[in-house]
mmCIF file of C-alpha atoms in Angstrom:
data_model
loop_
_atom_site.group_PDB
_atom_site.id
_atom_site.type_symbol
_atom_site.label_atom_id
_atom_site.label_comp_id
_atom_site.label_asym_id
_atom_site.label_seq_id
_atom_site.Cartn_x
_atom_site.Cartn_y
_atom_site.Cartn_z
ATOM 1 C CA MET P 27 -50.884 21.912 55.554
ATOM 2 C CA GLY P 28 -54.562 22.176 56.307
ATOM 3 C CA ALA P 29 -55.806 24.130 59.291
ATOM 4 C CA LEU P 30 -58.479 22.854 61.635
ATOM 5 C CA VAL P 31 -60.892 25.158 63.362
ATOM 6 C CA ASP P 32 -62.883 23.055 65.761
ATOM 7 C CA LEU P 33 -65.822 23.821 68.054
ATOM 8 C CA ARG P 34 -65.960 21.098 70.676
ATOM 9 C CA HIS P 35 -69.412 21.957 71.908
ATOM 10 C CA ALA P 36 -72.558 23.314 70.259
ATOM 11 C CA THR P 37 -74.137 26.256 72.043
ATOM 12 C CA ARG P 38 -77.745 26.304 73.134
ATOM 13 C CA LEU P 39 -78.163 29.394 70.961
ATOM 14 C CA GLY P 40 -77.997 27.612 67.637
ATOM 15 C CA VAL P 41 -75.442 30.172 66.395
ATOM 16 C CA LEU P 42 -71.803 29.314 65.910
ATOM 17 C CA PRO P 43 -69.840 31.817 68.032
ATOM 18 C CA GLU P 44 -67.285 33.022 65.523
ATOM 19 C CA GLY P 45 -65.451 35.201 68.003
ATOM 20 C CA ILE P 46 -64.048 32.088 69.718
ATOM 21 C CA LEU P 47 -62.811 30.319 66.609
ATOM 22 C CA ARG P 48 -59.117 29.454 66.689
ATOM 23 C CA THR P 49 -56.859 28.119 63.951
ATOM 24 C CA ARG P 50 -53.913 25.780 64.350
ATOM 25 C CA PRO P 51 -51.841 23.834 61.801
ATOM 26 C CA GLN P 52 -52.520 20.125 61.430
ATOM 27 C CA PRO P 53 -50.671 17.478 59.438
ATOM 28 C CA THR P 54 -54.036 16.052 58.409
ATOM 29 C CA VAL P 55 -57.673 16.939 58.978
ATOM 30 C CA ARG P 56 -59.365 14.388 61.165
ATOM 31 C CA CYS P 57 -62.629 12.746 60.185
ATOM 32 C CA VAL P 58 -65.564 14.532 61.812
ATOM 33 C CA ALA P 59 -68.559 12.389 62.779
ATOM 34 C CA TYR P 60 -71.961 14.016 62.452
ATOM 35 C CA GLY P 61 -74.500 12.906 65.017
ATOM 36 C CA ALA P 62 -74.825 9.605 66.791
ATOM 37 C CA ALA P 63 -71.730 7.957 65.307
ATOM 38 C CA MET P 64 -73.653 7.995 62.013
ATOM 39 C CA ARG P 65 -75.912 5.221 63.308
ATOM 40 C CA SER P 66 -77.922 5.069 60.121
ATOM 41 C CA PRO P 67 -77.998 6.838 56.774
ATOM 42 C CA VAL P 68 -80.537 9.633 56.284
ATOM 43 C CA PRO P 69 -82.486 9.746 53.006
ATOM 44 C CA LEU P 70 -81.696 12.774 50.896
ATOM 45 C CA VAL P 71 -84.640 15.154 50.765
ATOM 46 C CA LEU P 72 -82.996 18.506 50.198
ATOM 47 C CA ALA P 73 -80.045 17.574 48.008
ATOM 48 C CA VAL P 74 -78.825 20.895 46.681
ATOM 49 C CA ALA P 75 -75.391 19.833 45.479
ATOM 50 C CA ALA P 76 -73.282 16.703 45.457
ATOM 51 C CA PHE P 77 -71.605 16.184 48.829
ATOM 52 C CA ALA P 78 -69.481 13.411 50.289
ATOM 53 C CA LEU P 79 -68.132 13.164 53.839
ATOM 54 C CA THR P 80 -64.413 12.502 54.148
ATOM 55 C CA ALA P 81 -63.985 8.872 55.160
ATOM 56 C CA CYS P 82 -62.324 8.119 58.491
ATOM 57 C CA GLY P 83 -58.697 7.196 57.994
ATOM 58 C CA SER P 84 -58.414 8.870 54.582
ATOM 59 C CA THR P 85 -56.028 11.717 53.843
ATOM 60 C CA PRO P 86 -57.866 14.964 53.057
ATOM 61 C CA ASP P 87 -56.790 17.575 50.562
ATOM 62 C CA ALA P 88 -54.279 20.004 52.028
ATOM 63 C CA SER P 89 -56.644 22.897 51.286
ATOM 64 C CA SER P 90 -59.444 21.443 53.401
ATOM 65 C CA THR P 91 -60.374 23.374 56.535
ATOM 66 C CA THR P 92 -63.036 22.293 58.980
ATOM 67 C CA VAL P 93 -64.579 25.493 60.266
ATOM 68 C CA ALA P 94 -67.276 24.090 62.501
ATOM 69 C CA SER P 95 -69.223 21.024 63.490
ATOM 70 C CA THR P 96 -72.052 20.401 65.919
ATOM 71 C CA THR P 97 -73.335 17.010 66.941
ATOM 72 C CA ALA P 98 -75.795 15.307 69.233
ATOM 73 C CA ASP P 99 -76.554 11.674 69.904
ATOM 74 C CA THR P 100 -79.873 10.849 71.557
ATOM 75 C CA SER P 101 -83.584 10.929 70.727
ATOM 76 C CA PRO P 102 -85.937 13.938 70.857
ATOM 77 C CA ASP P 103 -87.372 14.935 74.214
ATOM 78 C CA THR P 104 -90.146 17.219 75.378
ATOM 79 C CA SER P 105 -88.569 20.236 77.043
ATOM 80 C CA THR P 106 -89.817 23.243 78.890
ATOM 81 C CA LEU P 107 -87.332 25.137 77.439
ATOM 82 C CA ALA P 108 -70.615 41.216 39.070
ATOM 83 C CA THR P 109 -67.591 39.963 41.091
ATOM 84 C CA ASP P 110 -67.588 41.475 44.521
ATOM 85 C CA SER P 111 -64.183 42.462 45.817
ATOM 86 C CA SER P 112 -63.503 41.794 49.488
ATOM 87 C CA SER P 113 -60.791 42.680 51.961
ATOM 88 C CA THR P 114 -59.836 40.794 55.102
ATOM 89 C CA THR P 115 -58.381 41.994 58.393
ATOM 90 C CA THR P 116 -57.882 39.864 61.475
ATOM 91 C CA ALA P 117 -59.698 41.760 64.196
ATOM 92 C CA ALA P 118 -62.256 41.447 66.950
ATOM 93 C CA ASP P 119 -65.997 41.933 66.585
ATOM 94 C CA GLY P 120 -65.613 45.185 68.549
ATOM 95 C CA THR P 121 -63.973 46.827 65.540
ATOM 96 C CA ILE P 122 -67.275 46.677 63.617
ATOM 97 C CA VAL P 123 -69.519 49.691 64.127
ATOM 98 C CA ASN P 124 -72.925 49.799 62.413
ATOM 99 C CA THR P 125 -74.927 53.008 62.058
ATOM 100 C CA TRP P 126 -78.437 52.980 60.603
ATOM 101 C CA VAL P 127 -80.091 55.794 58.662
ATOM 102 C CA GLY P 128 -83.430 55.775 60.445
ATOM 103 C CA PRO P 129 -85.254 54.712 63.610
ATOM 104 C CA ALA P 130 -85.703 51.078 64.589
ATOM 105 C CA ALA P 131 -88.751 49.208 63.294
ATOM 106 C CA ASP P 132 -91.944 49.445 65.363
ATOM 107 C CA LEU P 133 -92.757 45.821 66.177
ATOM 108 C CA THR P 134 -96.429 46.649 66.798
ATOM 109 C CA THR P 135 -97.044 48.076 63.307
ATOM 110 C CA LEU P 136 -94.887 46.118 60.911
ATOM 111 C CA PRO P 137 -96.003 46.383 57.265
ATOM 112 C CA ILE P 138 -97.651 43.234 55.889
ATOM 113 C CA GLY P 139 -95.355 42.172 53.086
ATOM 114 C CA THR P 140 -97.873 40.648 50.667
ATOM 115 C CA PRO P 141 -98.269 43.809 48.519
ATOM 116 C CA HIS P 142 -94.491 43.883 48.137
ATOM 117 C CA VAL P 143 -94.193 40.472 46.455
ATOM 118 C CA SER P 144 -93.232 40.795 42.791
ATOM 119 C CA THR P 145 -92.636 38.417 39.894
ATOM 120 C CA THR P 146 -91.256 41.127 37.607
ATOM 121 C CA GLY P 147 -88.166 42.437 39.352
ATOM 122 C CA ALA P 148 -86.371 43.468 42.513
ATOM 123 C CA ALA P 149 -86.835 46.660 44.534
ATOM 124 C CA VAL P 150 -85.902 47.815 48.018
ATOM 125 C CA GLY P 151 -88.343 46.349 50.538
ATOM 126 C CA ASN P 152 -89.773 43.907 47.988
ATOM 127 C CA LEU P 153 -89.491 40.159 47.481
ATOM 128 C CA TYR P 154 -88.678 39.031 43.943
ATOM 129 C CA VAL P 155 -90.186 35.557 43.444
ATOM 130 C CA CYS P 156 -90.165 33.202 40.477
ATOM 131 C CA ASP P 157 -93.874 32.254 40.439
ATOM 132 C CA SER P 158 -97.209 33.907 41.098
ATOM 133 C CA GLY P 159 -98.220 31.468 43.828
ATOM 134 C CA ASN P 160 -101.108 29.063 44.192
ATOM 135 C CA PRO P 161 -104.357 30.821 45.205
ATOM 136 C CA ASN P 162 -105.613 27.508 46.605
ATOM 137 C CA GLY P 163 -102.417 26.737 48.481
ATOM 138 C CA GLY P 164 -102.177 25.848 52.141
ATOM 139 C CA GLY P 165 -101.187 27.930 55.110
ATOM 140 C CA ALA P 166 -103.244 30.020 57.478
ATOM 141 C CA PHE P 167 -106.963 29.835 56.646
ATOM 142 C CA LYS P 168 -107.895 32.808 58.829
ATOM 143 C CA ALA P 169 -106.185 36.100 59.630
ATOM 144 C CA GLY P 170 -105.178 36.273 63.273
ATOM 145 C CA PRO P 171 -106.046 39.238 65.522
ATOM 146 C CA TRP P 172 -102.431 40.425 65.328
ATOM 147 C CA LEU P 173 -103.097 41.344 61.675
ATOM 148 C CA ASP P 174 -104.740 44.628 60.668
ATOM 149 C CA GLU P 175 -105.406 44.005 56.987
ATOM 150 C CA VAL P 176 -107.181 47.350 56.561
ATOM 151 C CA ALA P 177 -104.156 49.270 57.787
ATOM 152 C CA GLY P 178 -101.792 46.801 56.139
ATOM 153 C CA THR P 179 -99.826 46.123 59.327
ATOM 154 C CA TRP P 180 -99.280 43.379 61.884
ATOM 155 C CA ASP P 181 -98.206 43.267 65.522
ATOM 156 C CA LEU P 182 -95.296 40.922 66.180
ATOM 157 C CA THR P 183 -95.720 41.261 69.934
ATOM 158 C CA GLN P 184 -99.262 39.832 69.792
ATOM 159 C CA LYS P 185 -98.765 36.970 67.349
ATOM 160 C CA VAL P 186 -99.734 33.467 68.518
ATOM 161 C CA SER P 187 -97.084 30.732 68.467
ATOM 162 C CA VAL P 188 -97.610 26.993 68.127
ATOM 163 C CA GLN P 189 -97.292 25.399 71.548
ATOM 164 C CA GLY P 190 -94.632 22.907 72.595
ATOM 165 C CA ALA P 191 -90.884 22.877 73.208
ATOM 166 C CA LEU P 192 -89.273 19.769 71.735
ATOM 167 C CA ASP P 193 -85.519 19.200 71.879
ATOM 168 C CA TRP P 194 -83.785 17.369 69.008
ATOM 169 C CA PRO P 195 -80.559 15.911 70.416
ATOM 170 C CA MET P 196 -79.922 13.971 67.191
ATOM 171 C CA ALA P 197 -79.686 17.227 65.208
ATOM 172 C CA GLN P 198 -76.569 17.465 63.025
ATOM 173 C CA TYR P 199 -74.759 20.329 61.310
ATOM 174 C CA SER P 200 -71.303 20.554 59.768
ATOM 175 C CA GLU P 201 -69.579 23.282 57.793
ATOM 176 C CA THR P 202 -66.221 22.746 56.104
ATOM 177 C CA VAL P 203 -64.150 25.039 53.904
ATOM 178 C CA GLU P 204 -62.553 22.915 51.180
ATOM 179 C CA GLY P 205 -60.496 25.117 48.890
ATOM 180 C CA ASP P 206 -62.886 27.590 47.298
ATOM 181 C CA LEU P 207 -66.020 25.794 48.527
ATOM 182 C CA ARG P 208 -67.938 25.964 51.793
ATOM 183 C CA VAL P 209 -69.454 22.508 52.231
ATOM 184 C CA ILE P 210 -72.473 22.346 54.527
ATOM 185 C CA ALA P 211 -74.390 19.271 55.644
ATOM 186 C CA SER P 212 -77.205 18.765 58.134
ATOM 187 C CA ASN P 213 -80.144 16.492 58.815
ATOM 188 C CA GLY P 214 -82.548 19.421 58.829
ATOM 189 C CA LEU P 215 -83.200 19.440 62.571
ATOM 190 C CA PRO P 216 -82.292 22.438 64.760
ATOM 191 C CA VAL P 217 -79.039 22.155 66.681
ATOM 192 C CA GLY P 218 -79.435 23.804 70.079
ATOM 193 C CA ASN P 219 -82.976 25.103 69.515
ATOM 194 C CA VAL P 220 -86.421 23.704 70.252
ATOM 195 C CA THR P 221 -89.453 23.290 68.000
ATOM 196 C CA GLY P 222 -93.162 23.342 68.634
ATOM 197 C CA THR P 223 -95.429 20.305 68.584
ATOM 198 C CA PHE P 224 -96.662 19.421 65.096
ATOM 199 C CA PRO P 225 -99.235 18.600 63.813
ATOM 200 C CA VAL P 226 -100.890 21.542 65.551
ATOM 201 C CA ALA P 227 -103.183 20.196 68.276
ATOM 202 C CA ALA P 228 -106.884 21.052 68.222
ATOM 203 C CA ASP P 229 -106.614 22.659 71.675
ATOM 204 C CA ASP P 230 -103.676 24.852 70.640
ATOM 205 C CA PRO P 231 -104.765 28.500 70.111
ATOM 206 C CA ALA P 232 -102.793 28.485 66.850
ATOM 207 C CA PHE P 233 -105.240 25.865 65.522
ATOM 208 C CA ASN P 234 -107.852 28.630 65.183
ATOM 209 C CA TYR P 235 -105.807 30.250 62.408
ATOM 210 C CA ASP P 236 -103.394 27.731 60.884
ATOM 211 C CA ARG P 237 -103.954 23.961 61.240
ATOM 212 C CA ASN P 238 -100.584 22.737 60.069
ATOM 213 C CA PRO P 239 -101.085 18.939 59.809
ATOM 214 C CA ASN P 240 -97.459 18.098 59.043
ATOM 215 C CA THR P 241 -94.948 16.233 61.204
ATOM 216 C CA ILE P 242 -91.302 17.252 61.614
ATOM 217 C CA GLY P 243 -88.857 14.725 60.194
ATOM 218 C CA GLU P 244 -85.185 14.446 59.352
ATOM 219 C CA SER P 245 -84.355 15.857 55.928
ATOM 220 C CA ALA P 246 -80.783 15.489 54.749
ATOM 221 C CA LEU P 247 -79.367 18.713 53.386
ATOM 222 C CA SER P 248 -76.045 19.072 51.606
ATOM 223 C CA VAL P 249 -74.749 22.022 49.650
ATOM 224 C CA SER P 250 -71.392 23.256 48.376
ATOM 225 C CA LEU P 251 -71.301 27.049 48.215
ATOM 226 C CA PRO P 252 -68.599 29.365 46.883
ATOM 227 C CA VAL P 253 -66.445 30.815 49.657
ATOM 228 C CA THR P 254 -66.063 33.922 47.506
ATOM 229 C CA PRO P 255 -69.425 34.373 45.763
ATOM 230 C CA THR P 256 -69.801 36.279 42.516
ATOM 231 C CA ALA P 257 -72.438 38.945 41.996
ATOM 232 C CA GLY P 258 -74.838 38.350 39.143
ATOM 233 C CA ALA P 259 -75.325 40.834 36.328
ATOM 234 C CA THR P 260 -78.857 41.375 37.617
ATOM 235 C CA PRO P 261 -80.770 40.151 40.690
ATOM 236 C CA THR P 262 -82.485 36.787 40.297
ATOM 237 C CA CYS P 263 -85.779 35.546 41.683
ATOM 238 C CA LEU P 264 -86.383 33.264 44.651
ATOM 239 C CA SER P 265 -88.112 29.923 44.166
ATOM 240 C CA LYS P 266 -90.263 27.943 46.561
ATOM 241 C CA GLY P 267 -88.400 25.546 48.822
ATOM 242 C CA ALA P 268 -84.976 25.968 50.394
ATOM 243 C CA ILE P 269 -83.039 29.088 49.390
ATOM 244 C CA GLY P 270 -80.533 29.023 52.250
ATOM 245 C CA VAL P 271 -79.525 27.337 55.474
ATOM 246 C CA LEU P 272 -78.961 28.543 59.009
ATOM 247 C CA ARG P 273 -75.958 27.513 61.043
ATOM 248 C CA ASN P 274 -78.246 25.547 63.337
ATOM 249 C CA GLY P 275 -78.901 23.203 60.392
ATOM 250 C CA VAL P 276 -82.409 24.343 59.455
ATOM 251 C CA ALA P 277 -83.442 25.260 55.907
ATOM 252 C CA LEU P 278 -84.479 28.804 55.038
ATOM 253 C CA PHE P 279 -87.461 29.270 52.726
ATOM 254 C CA ALA P 280 -88.495 32.517 51.052
ATOM 255 C CA PRO P 281 -90.763 34.597 53.322
ATOM 256 C CA VAL P 282 -94.004 33.723 51.515
ATOM 257 C CA ASP P 283 -96.532 30.915 51.805
ATOM 258 C CA GLU P 284 -97.908 28.911 48.867
ATOM 259 C CA ARG P 285 -100.267 31.775 48.010
ATOM 260 C CA ASN P 286 -97.396 34.307 48.032
ATOM 261 C CA ARG P 287 -98.665 35.952 51.202
ATOM 262 C CA ASP P 288 -96.280 37.218 53.873
ATOM 263 C CA ALA P 289 -95.645 33.894 55.647
ATOM 264 C CA VAL P 290 -94.137 35.459 58.759
ATOM 265 C CA ALA P 291 -97.194 37.645 59.291
ATOM 266 C CA TYR P 292 -99.932 35.127 58.401
ATOM 267 C CA GLU P 293 -98.727 31.631 59.228
ATOM 268 C CA THR P 294 -98.429 30.452 62.811
ATOM 269 C CA GLN P 295 -94.997 29.078 63.589
ATOM 270 C CA ASP P 296 -93.515 27.802 66.835
ATOM 271 C CA GLN P 297 -91.663 29.839 69.461
ATOM 272 C CA CYS P 298 -88.546 29.760 67.253
ATOM 273 C CA ASP P 299 -90.541 30.791 64.136
ATOM 274 C CA GLY P 300 -90.345 27.413 62.412
ATOM 275 C CA HIS P 301 -92.762 24.793 61.088
ATOM 276 C CA PRO P 302 -92.743 21.713 58.810
ATOM 277 C CA GLN P 303 -94.022 21.481 55.234
ATOM 278 C CA GLN P 304 -95.815 18.528 53.634
ATOM 279 C CA THR P 305 -92.833 16.154 53.525
ATOM 280 C CA GLY P 306 -91.735 17.012 57.062
ATOM 281 C CA VAL P 307 -88.984 19.512 56.227
ATOM 282 C CA TYR P 308 -88.735 21.891 59.172
ATOM 283 C CA HIS P 309 -87.875 25.409 57.991
ATOM 284 C CA TYR P 310 -87.941 29.126 58.716
ATOM 285 C CA HIS P 311 -89.266 32.020 56.631
ATOM 286 C CA ASP P 312 -87.154 34.601 58.445
ATOM 287 C CA ILE P 313 -84.193 34.692 60.797
ATOM 288 C CA PRO P 314 -85.972 33.105 63.755
ATOM 289 C CA SER P 315 -86.352 34.877 67.057
ATOM 290 C CA CYS P 316 -84.314 32.273 68.960
ATOM 291 C CA VAL P 317 -81.320 32.880 66.693
ATOM 292 C CA ARG P 318 -81.865 36.595 66.107
ATOM 293 C CA ASP P 319 -82.279 37.453 69.790
ATOM 294 C CA ALA P 320 -79.202 35.415 70.743
ATOM 295 C CA SER P 321 -77.108 37.315 68.198
ATOM 296 C CA THR P 322 -76.360 40.396 70.280
ATOM 297 C CA GLY P 323 -73.029 41.460 68.788
ATOM 298 C CA ALA P 324 -72.390 43.881 65.966
ATOM 299 C CA SER P 325 -71.950 41.054 63.456
ATOM 300 C CA THR P 326 -73.083 37.429 63.675
ATOM 301 C CA VAL P 327 -73.133 35.265 60.555
ATOM 302 C CA VAL P 328 -76.203 33.111 61.178
ATOM 303 C CA GLY P 329 -76.384 31.307 57.841
ATOM 304 C CA PHE P 330 -75.789 31.338 54.112
ATOM 305 C CA ALA P 331 -78.007 31.919 51.099
ATOM 306 C CA TYR P 332 -77.714 29.417 48.266
ATOM 307 C CA ASP P 333 -75.642 31.839 46.213
ATOM 308 C CA GLY P 334 -72.931 31.644 48.887
ATOM 309 C CA TYR P 335 -73.374 35.063 50.446
ATOM 310 C CA PRO P 336 -73.549 35.179 54.256
ATOM 311 C CA ILE P 337 -76.732 36.065 56.114
ATOM 312 C CA VAL P 338 -75.873 38.307 59.054
ATOM 313 C CA ALA P 339 -77.596 39.527 62.200
ATOM 314 C CA GLU P 340 -75.958 42.906 62.616
ATOM 315 C CA ARG P 341 -76.695 45.518 65.250
ATOM 316 C CA SER P 342 -75.929 49.136 65.955
ATOM 317 C CA ALA P 343 -74.255 50.256 69.185
ATOM 318 C CA ASN P 344 -77.655 50.410 70.909
ATOM 319 C CA GLY P 345 -78.618 46.924 69.716
ATOM 320 C CA ASP P 346 -80.960 47.782 66.840
ATOM 321 C CA LEU P 347 -81.208 45.770 63.635
ATOM 322 C CA PRO P 348 -81.168 47.653 60.321
ATOM 323 C CA THR P 349 -84.332 48.518 58.419
ATOM 324 C CA ASN P 350 -85.094 48.332 54.714
ATOM 325 C CA ALA P 351 -83.766 51.885 54.358
ATOM 326 C CA ASP P 352 -80.263 50.586 55.103
ATOM 327 C CA LEU P 353 -80.332 47.778 52.528
ATOM 328 C CA ASP P 354 -80.474 47.271 48.765
ATOM 329 C CA GLU P 355 -83.062 45.538 46.574
ATOM 330 C CA CYS P 356 -81.820 42.076 47.592
ATOM 331 C CA HIS P 357 -81.941 43.027 51.296
ATOM 332 C CA GLY P 358 -78.185 43.255 51.625
ATOM 333 C CA ARG P 359 -75.233 45.616 51.694
ATOM 334 C CA THR P 360 -71.438 45.631 51.530
ATOM 335 C CA SER P 361 -69.782 46.301 54.880
ATOM 336 C CA PRO P 362 -67.413 44.661 57.392
ATOM 337 C CA ILE P 363 -68.701 41.450 58.982
ATOM 338 C CA LEU P 364 -67.119 38.814 61.195
ATOM 339 C CA LEU P 365 -66.736 35.662 59.078
ATOM 340 C CA ASP P 366 -64.609 32.596 59.851
ATOM 341 C CA GLY P 367 -62.862 34.428 62.679
ATOM 342 C CA GLU P 368 -61.859 37.445 60.594
ATOM 343 C CA VAL P 369 -63.365 40.819 59.770
ATOM 344 C CA VAL P 370 -64.180 40.738 56.060
ATOM 345 C CA THR P 371 -65.627 43.569 53.995
ATOM 346 C CA THR P 372 -68.048 41.840 51.657
ATOM 347 C CA TYR P 373 -71.607 41.770 50.403
ATOM 348 C CA HIS P 374 -74.070 40.010 52.707
ATOM 349 C CA TYR P 375 -77.772 39.744 53.443
ATOM 350 C CA SER P 376 -79.024 41.288 56.673
ATOM 351 C CA ALA P 377 -81.724 40.242 59.136
ATOM 352 C CA THR P 378 -84.531 42.726 59.805
ATOM 353 C CA TYR P 379 -87.896 42.795 61.530
ATOM 354 C CA GLU P 380 -89.404 44.197 58.334
ATOM 355 C CA PHE P 381 -90.453 42.201 55.276
ATOM 356 C CA PRO P 382 -88.670 40.583 53.434
ATOM 357 C CA TYR P 383 -86.843 39.785 56.695
ATOM 358 C CA PHE P 384 -83.524 38.404 55.386
ATOM 359 C CA ILE P 385 -83.447 38.305 51.582
ATOM 360 C CA GLY P 386 -85.270 40.008 48.717
ATOM 361 C CA CYS P 387 -83.607 38.301 45.745
ATOM 362 C CA PHE P 388 -80.373 36.507 44.927
ATOM 363 C CA HIS P 389 -77.468 38.942 44.593
ATOM 364 C CA GLY P 390 -75.298 36.150 43.224
ATOM 365 C CA THR P 391 -75.835 32.964 41.257
ATOM 366 C CA LYS P 392 -77.850 30.277 43.017
ATOM 367 C CA VAL P 393 -76.133 26.916 43.324
ATOM 368 C CA ALA P 394 -77.880 24.426 40.993
#
């Protein structure tokens, strides 16, 4: 028999609250509708792997498990608002205790990550990318006053955000465990989170530094990831474009702009740290503040990299995120996390305030 784990309502936080997941046996797995009764098909922009929704009325495979779905059904509004072994134990989030080796990051003097971008290999605190970047690429045309390029630091507390607070009620996200695959689909819009107004308006203070002319659009995303990922023999580089997906349905890009500069430090994003690229794909270059700040527990799986490993916002007893000193060259570690309603000891990537923010390289094999 399959087992259905069903969230009836999306949270405003954009993070699926794993602590409330419940499992019950079902004779069949019902068809889950994504969005406004699937009013119209969405063109595939970010097709990462072949994906097909189970048709209503069909009989699913007995190994299929729906772990989460979030839906919405109206139009946007303006709002003010090597093989890794793993062990599993059913337990509460409170059983996870994280202890970090050093002090919390100073948000007023975060290192600018650009000098730590490499095309030759992975290292702790570095970003291993596949190309050397385009020196004439887009992005911020002027360094904002929150950047101290002489000192090589930037002040997160002073950074300008793109204005606006747009809701996207038609946003869609689904995540289904089917045997040894975790099948994820979304339309690229943020479930439960707002975006800024793009293109950036001329009277927006962000326009003085980064004149993003792009418009946010739907971008169908589908990917089938291994439930139990396999570590690669060596770390692999990160390409431009989507390298992961958050559980609010938004694509994750590597934390660099087209020129291979630290995108989080230089580019101006909206209040949730997102912005669109040339074809309208809304994306993040880090674990965005709206998701990170809402993830207050010891372990919150906020998304998945495209090698299948979870991306986790994890905190110590006093609420601090880890720093680079706690993580390996791919910005991850092996420790207990809360995944699919269970405490699992496994490798995962970890959110930080420091560059490279959530991933430094692929620990496993990227899905083709």
